[in-house]
Amino acid sequence: AQSVAQPEDQVNVAEGNPLTVKCTYSVSGNPYLFWYVQYPNRGLQFLLKYITGDNLVKGSYGFEAEFNKSQTSFHLKKPSALVSDSALYFCAVRDRRAGGFKTIFGAGTRLFVKA
Amino acid sequence: DTGVSQDPRHKITKRGQNVTFRCDPISEHNRLYWYRQTLGQGPEFLTYFQNEAQLEKSRLLSDRFSAERPKGSFSTLEIQRTEQGDSAMYLCASSLAGLASANEQYFGPGTRLTVT
């Protein structure tokens, strides 16, 4: 069965410092991996995805994520956090086998960036 | 606005009543998804459409739930005989065709259902 774990309910970072939001996954096949962000009173927005190729994926708003197959992880990172990055972040996985359109989301990690 | 829209944004209903939600996807997207999100959790997959065909349903989708996408454009999600446990945010998302499994989804703002 597919699953996604985001081990931290909340991550606190000072503005200007690097941030990491952790995600590990479990799928029976090879995964497509996604990060979405949810700002207050707004719908989920796509940040970035891993399909194949380079393990370091760059996305919107300066975010990037590193796919690590051996550790089954897809941690979200940003070199310098902004107060405006404060939001709820969701990691998601989809099995790339034919017909696998079901996306499994993690429980979310709330990022709080302090000025 | 050309994003995914959902109507209504909020719905309060009494236990036992039926409710229907509507989702209008991005016009060129032929894939449409419904999710349910409760407080402190990520979205849970409910069902998926490719054009008008419902191709996948979650075990979460009990017999009281039904979804349609009659013309391959907008979709409706109906909950019959609502229960307090149905209270949640119901999210709709759409995506492009092509390498479909890899395509990211675009989410609507959601419909918040409260069953009293």
CSV table of C-alpha atoms in Angstrom, one decimal:
chain,number,residue,atom,x,y,z
A,1,ALA,CA,0.0,0.0,0.0
A,2,GLN,CA,1.1,3.5,-0.7
A,3,SER,CA,1.8,5.9,2.1
A,4,VAL,CA,3.4,9.2,2.8
A,5,ALA,CA,4.9,10.3,6.1
A,6,GLN,CA,5.7,13.9,7.1
A,7,PRO,CA,7.3,13.4,10.5
A,8,GLU,CA,7.1,17.0,11.7
A,9,ASP,CA,3.7,18.7,12.4
A,10,GLN,CA,5.5,22.0,12.5
A,11,VAL,CA,8.8,23.5,11.4
A,12,ASN,CA,10.0,26.8,12.9
A,13,VAL,CA,12.7,28.8,11.0
A,14,ALA,CA,14.1,32.3,11.3
A,15,GLU,CA,13.8,34.4,8.2
A,16,GLY,CA,16.9,34.1,6.1
A,17,ASN,CA,17.9,30.7,7.4
A,18,PRO,CA,17.7,27.6,5.3
A,19,LEU,CA,14.6,25.4,5.7
A,20,THR,CA,13.9,21.7,5.3
A,21,VAL,CA,10.5,20.0,5.4
A,22,LYS,CA,10.8,16.2,5.5
A,23,CYS,CA,8.9,13.6,3.6
A,24,THR,CA,9.3,9.8,3.3
A,25,TYR,CA,7.2,7.6,1.2
A,26,SER,CA,6.3,4.0,0.5
A,27,VAL,CA,5.1,2.7,-2.8
A,28,SER,CA,5.2,-0.7,-4.4
A,29,GLY,CA,6.5,0.7,-7.8
A,30,ASN,CA,8.4,3.7,-8.8
A,31,PRO,CA,6.9,7.0,-7.6
A,32,TYR,CA,6.0,10.3,-9.0
A,33,LEU,CA,6.5,12.7,-6.1
A,34,PHE,CA,4.9,16.1,-5.5
A,35,TRP,CA,5.0,19.0,-3.1
A,36,TYR,CA,1.9,21.3,-2.6
A,37,VAL,CA,1.5,24.3,-0.5
A,38,GLN,CA,-1.7,25.6,1.2
A,39,TYR,CA,-2.0,29.2,2.2
A,40,PRO,CA,-4.8,30.3,4.6
A,41,ASN,CA,-8.1,30.5,2.9
A,42,ARG,CA,-6.7,29.4,-0.4
A,43,GLY,CA,-6.6,26.1,-2.3
A,44,LEU,CA,-3.6,23.8,-2.6
A,45,GLN,CA,-1.0,25.0,-5.0
A,46,PHE,CA,1.5,22.9,-6.9
A,47,LEU,CA,5.2,23.6,-5.9
A,48,LEU,CA,7.3,21.0,-7.7
A,49,LYS,CA,7.4,17.4,-8.8
A,50,TYR,CA,9.9,14.6,-9.4
A,51,ILE,CA,9.3,12.4,-12.5
A,52,THR,CA,12.7,11.1,-13.5
A,53,GLY,CA,16.3,12.3,-14.1
A,54,ASP,CA,18.1,14.7,-11.9
A,55,ASN,CA,17.4,13.9,-8.2
A,56,LEU,CA,17.3,17.6,-7.4
A,57,VAL,CA,14.1,19.3,-8.6
A,58,LYS,CA,13.6,23.0,-8.6
A,59,GLY,CA,10.2,24.5,-8.2
A,60,SER,CA,8.2,27.7,-7.6
A,61,TYR,CA,9.2,30.4,-5.1
A,62,GLY,CA,12.8,29.2,-4.8
A,63,PHE,CA,11.9,25.8,-3.4
A,64,GLU,CA,13.7,22.7,-4.3
A,65,ALA,CA,13.4,19.0,-3.3
A,66,GLU,CA,15.8,16.1,-3.4
A,67,PHE,CA,14.7,12.6,-4.4
A,68,ASN,CA,16.6,9.9,-2.5
A,69,LYS,CA,15.6,6.5,-3.7
A,70,SER,CA,17.6,4.5,-1.1
A,71,GLN,CA,16.1,6.5,1.7
A,72,THR,CA,12.7,6.8,0.0
A,73,SER,CA,12.7,10.4,0.9
A,74,PHE,CA,11.7,13.6,-0.9
A,75,HIS,CA,12.6,16.5,1.4
A,76,LEU,CA,11.6,20.1,0.5
A,77,LYS,CA,14.3,22.7,0.9
A,78,LYS,CA,14.9,26.4,0.5
A,79,PRO,CA,18.2,28.1,1.0
A,80,SER,CA,16.8,31.3,2.6
A,81,ALA,CA,13.3,31.3,4.2
A,82,LEU,CA,10.9,34.2,3.9
A,83,VAL,CA,8.1,35.2,6.3
A,84,SER,CA,5.7,34.8,3.3
A,85,ASP,CA,6.7,31.1,3.1
A,86,SER,CA,4.7,30.4,6.2
A,87,ALA,CA,2.0,28.0,5.2
A,88,LEU,CA,1.0,24.3,5.3
A,89,TYR,CA,3.0,22.0,3.1
A,90,PHE,CA,1.9,18.6,1.7
A,91,CYS,CA,4.0,15.9,0.2
A,92,ALA,CA,2.2,13.6,-2.2
A,93,VAL,CA,3.1,10.4,-4.0
A,94,ARG,CA,1.6,8.6,-7.0
A,95,ASP,CA,2.5,5.1,-8.3
A,96,ARG,CA,3.6,5.5,-11.9
A,97,ARG,CA,2.2,2.2,-13.0
A,98,ALA,CA,-0.4,2.4,-15.7
A,99,GLY,CA,-3.7,3.6,-14.4
A,100,GLY,CA,-2.2,4.8,-11.2
A,101,PHE,CA,-3.9,8.1,-10.8
A,102,LYS,CA,-4.6,7.9,-7.1
A,103,THR,CA,-2.5,10.4,-5.3
A,104,ILE,CA,-1.7,9.9,-1.6
A,105,PHE,CA,-1.0,13.0,0.5
A,106,GLY,CA,0.9,13.3,3.7
A,107,ALA,CA,-0.8,14.9,6.8
A,108,GLY,CA,1.0,18.1,6.2
A,109,THR,CA,3.7,20.2,7.9
A,110,ARG,CA,3.1,23.7,9.0
A,111,LEU,CA,6.0,26.0,8.3
A,112,PHE,CA,6.4,29.0,10.5
A,113,VAL,CA,9.0,31.6,9.5
A,114,LYS,CA,9.7,34.2,12.1
A,115,ALA,CA,11.0,37.6,11.1
B,1,ASP,CA,-10.5,33.6,-13.4
B,2,THR,CA,-9.6,30.4,-15.2
B,3,GLY,CA,-8.8,28.2,-12.3
B,4,VAL,CA,-10.8,25.4,-10.7
B,5,SER,CA,-14.0,26.7,-9.1
B,6,GLN,CA,-16.3,25.0,-6.6
B,7,ASP,CA,-19.8,25.9,-5.5
B,8,PRO,CA,-20.9,26.4,-2.8
B,9,ARG,CA,-17.9,27.4,-0.7
B,10,HIS,CA,-19.7,26.6,2.5
B,11,LYS,CA,-22.7,24.3,3.3
B,12,ILE,CA,-24.4,23.7,6.6
B,13,THR,CA,-26.9,21.0,6.6
B,14,LYS,CA,-28.8,18.9,9.1
B,15,ARG,CA,-28.1,15.2,9.6
B,16,GLY,CA,-30.1,13.1,7.1
B,17,GLN,CA,-30.3,15.7,4.4
B,18,ASN,CA,-28.8,15.4,0.9
B,19,VAL,CA,-26.2,17.8,-0.4
B,20,THR,CA,-24.7,18.3,-3.8
B,21,PHE,CA,-21.5,20.1,-4.6
B,22,ARG,CA,-20.3,21.3,-8.0
B,23,CYS,CA,-16.8,21.6,-9.5
B,24,ASP,CA,-15.8,23.4,-12.7
B,25,PRO,CA,-12.3,22.3,-13.7
B,26,ILE,CA,-9.9,24.3,-15.9
B,27,SER,CA,-11.4,24.1,-19.3
B,28,GLU,CA,-8.7,22.2,-21.2
B,29,HIS,CA,-8.2,19.6,-18.4
B,30,ASN,CA,-9.9,16.3,-19.1
B,31,ARG,CA,-9.0,14.7,-15.7
B,32,LEU,CA,-11.0,15.6,-12.6
B,33,TYR,CA,-10.5,14.4,-9.0
B,34,TRP,CA,-12.5,14.7,-5.8
B,35,TYR,CA,-10.8,14.6,-2.3
B,36,ARG,CA,-11.9,15.0,1.2
B,37,GLN,CA,-9.8,16.9,3.8
B,38,THR,CA,-10.4,16.9,7.5
B,39,LEU,CA,-8.6,19.1,10.1
B,40,GLY,CA,-5.0,18.1,10.6
B,41,GLN,CA,-5.0,15.7,7.6
B,42,GLY,CA,-4.0,15.8,4.0
B,43,PRO,CA,-6.5,15.4,1.2
B,44,GLU,CA,-7.9,11.9,0.9
B,45,PHE,CA,-8.6,10.6,-2.6
B,46,LEU,CA,-12.3,9.9,-3.2
B,47,THR,CA,-12.7,9.5,-7.0
B,48,TYR,CA,-11.3,10.3,-10.4
B,49,PHE,CA,-12.8,11.0,-13.8
B,50,GLN,CA,-11.2,10.9,-17.2
B,51,ASN,CA,-13.6,12.9,-19.4
B,52,GLU,CA,-17.0,11.6,-18.4
B,53,ALA,CA,-15.8,8.2,-17.3
B,54,GLN,CA,-15.4,7.5,-13.6
B,55,LEU,CA,-12.3,5.3,-13.5
B,56,GLU,CA,-11.4,5.0,-9.9
B,57,LYS,CA,-13.2,5.1,-6.6
B,58,SER,CA,-11.9,5.0,-3.1
B,59,ARG,CA,-13.2,2.7,-0.5
B,60,LEU,CA,-14.0,5.9,1.4
B,61,LEU,CA,-16.7,6.5,-1.1
B,62,SER,CA,-19.6,4.7,0.5
B,63,ASP,CA,-22.9,4.0,-1.1
B,64,ARG,CA,-24.2,7.4,0.1
B,65,PHE,CA,-21.7,9.2,-2.1
B,66,SER,CA,-22.1,9.5,-5.8
B,67,ALA,CA,-20.2,11.6,-8.3
B,68,GLU,CA,-20.9,12.4,-11.9
B,69,ARG,CA,-19.3,14.2,-14.8
B,70,PRO,CA,-22.0,13.9,-17.5
B,71,LYS,CA,-20.5,15.9,-20.3
B,72,GLY,CA,-16.8,15.6,-19.4
B,73,SER,CA,-16.8,19.2,-18.1
B,74,PHE,CA,-18.2,20.1,-14.7
B,75,SER,CA,-18.7,17.5,-12.0
B,76,THR,CA,-21.1,17.0,-9.1
B,77,LEU,CA,-20.6,15.2,-5.8
B,78,GLU,CA,-23.7,14.2,-4.0
B,79,ILE,CA,-23.9,12.9,-0.4
B,80,GLN,CA,-27.2,11.3,0.6
B,81,ARG,CA,-28.4,11.0,4.2
B,82,THR,CA,-25.6,13.1,5.5
B,83,GLU,CA,-23.9,12.1,8.8
B,84,GLN,CA,-21.9,14.2,11.2
B,85,GLY,CA,-18.8,12.3,10.1
B,86,ASP,CA,-19.2,13.7,6.6
B,87,SER,CA,-18.2,17.1,7.9
B,88,ALA,CA,-15.1,18.0,6.1
B,89,MET,CA,-13.6,20.1,3.3
B,90,TYR,CA,-14.4,18.6,-0.1
B,91,LEU,CA,-11.7,19.5,-2.7
B,92,CYS,CA,-11.9,19.2,-6.5
B,93,ALA,CA,-8.8,19.2,-8.7
B,94,SER,CA,-8.1,18.9,-12.4
B,95,SER,CA,-5.1,18.0,-14.5
B,96,LEU,CA,-3.9,18.0,-18.1
B,97,ALA,CA,-3.8,15.0,-20.4
B,98,GLY,CA,-0.5,13.7,-21.7
B,99,LEU,CA,1.8,11.8,-19.4
B,100,ALA,CA,-1.1,11.8,-17.1
B,101,SER,CA,0.2,10.1,-14.0
B,102,ALA,CA,3.0,12.7,-13.8
B,103,ASN,CA,0.8,15.7,-14.3
B,104,GLU,CA,0.3,18.0,-11.3
B,105,GLN,CA,-3.2,18.8,-10.2
B,106,TYR,CA,-4.8,22.2,-9.9
B,107,PHE,CA,-7.1,22.5,-6.9
B,108,GLY,CA,-10.2,24.5,-6.3
B,109,PRO,CA,-10.8,26.4,-3.0
B,110,GLY,CA,-13.0,23.6,-1.7
B,111,THR,CA,-16.5,23.3,-0.2
B,112,ARG,CA,-16.7,23.2,3.5
B,113,LEU,CA,-19.5,20.9,4.7
B,114,THR,CA,-20.8,21.1,8.2
B,115,VAL,CA,-23.4,18.5,9.3
B,116,THR,CA,-25.3,19.4,12.4
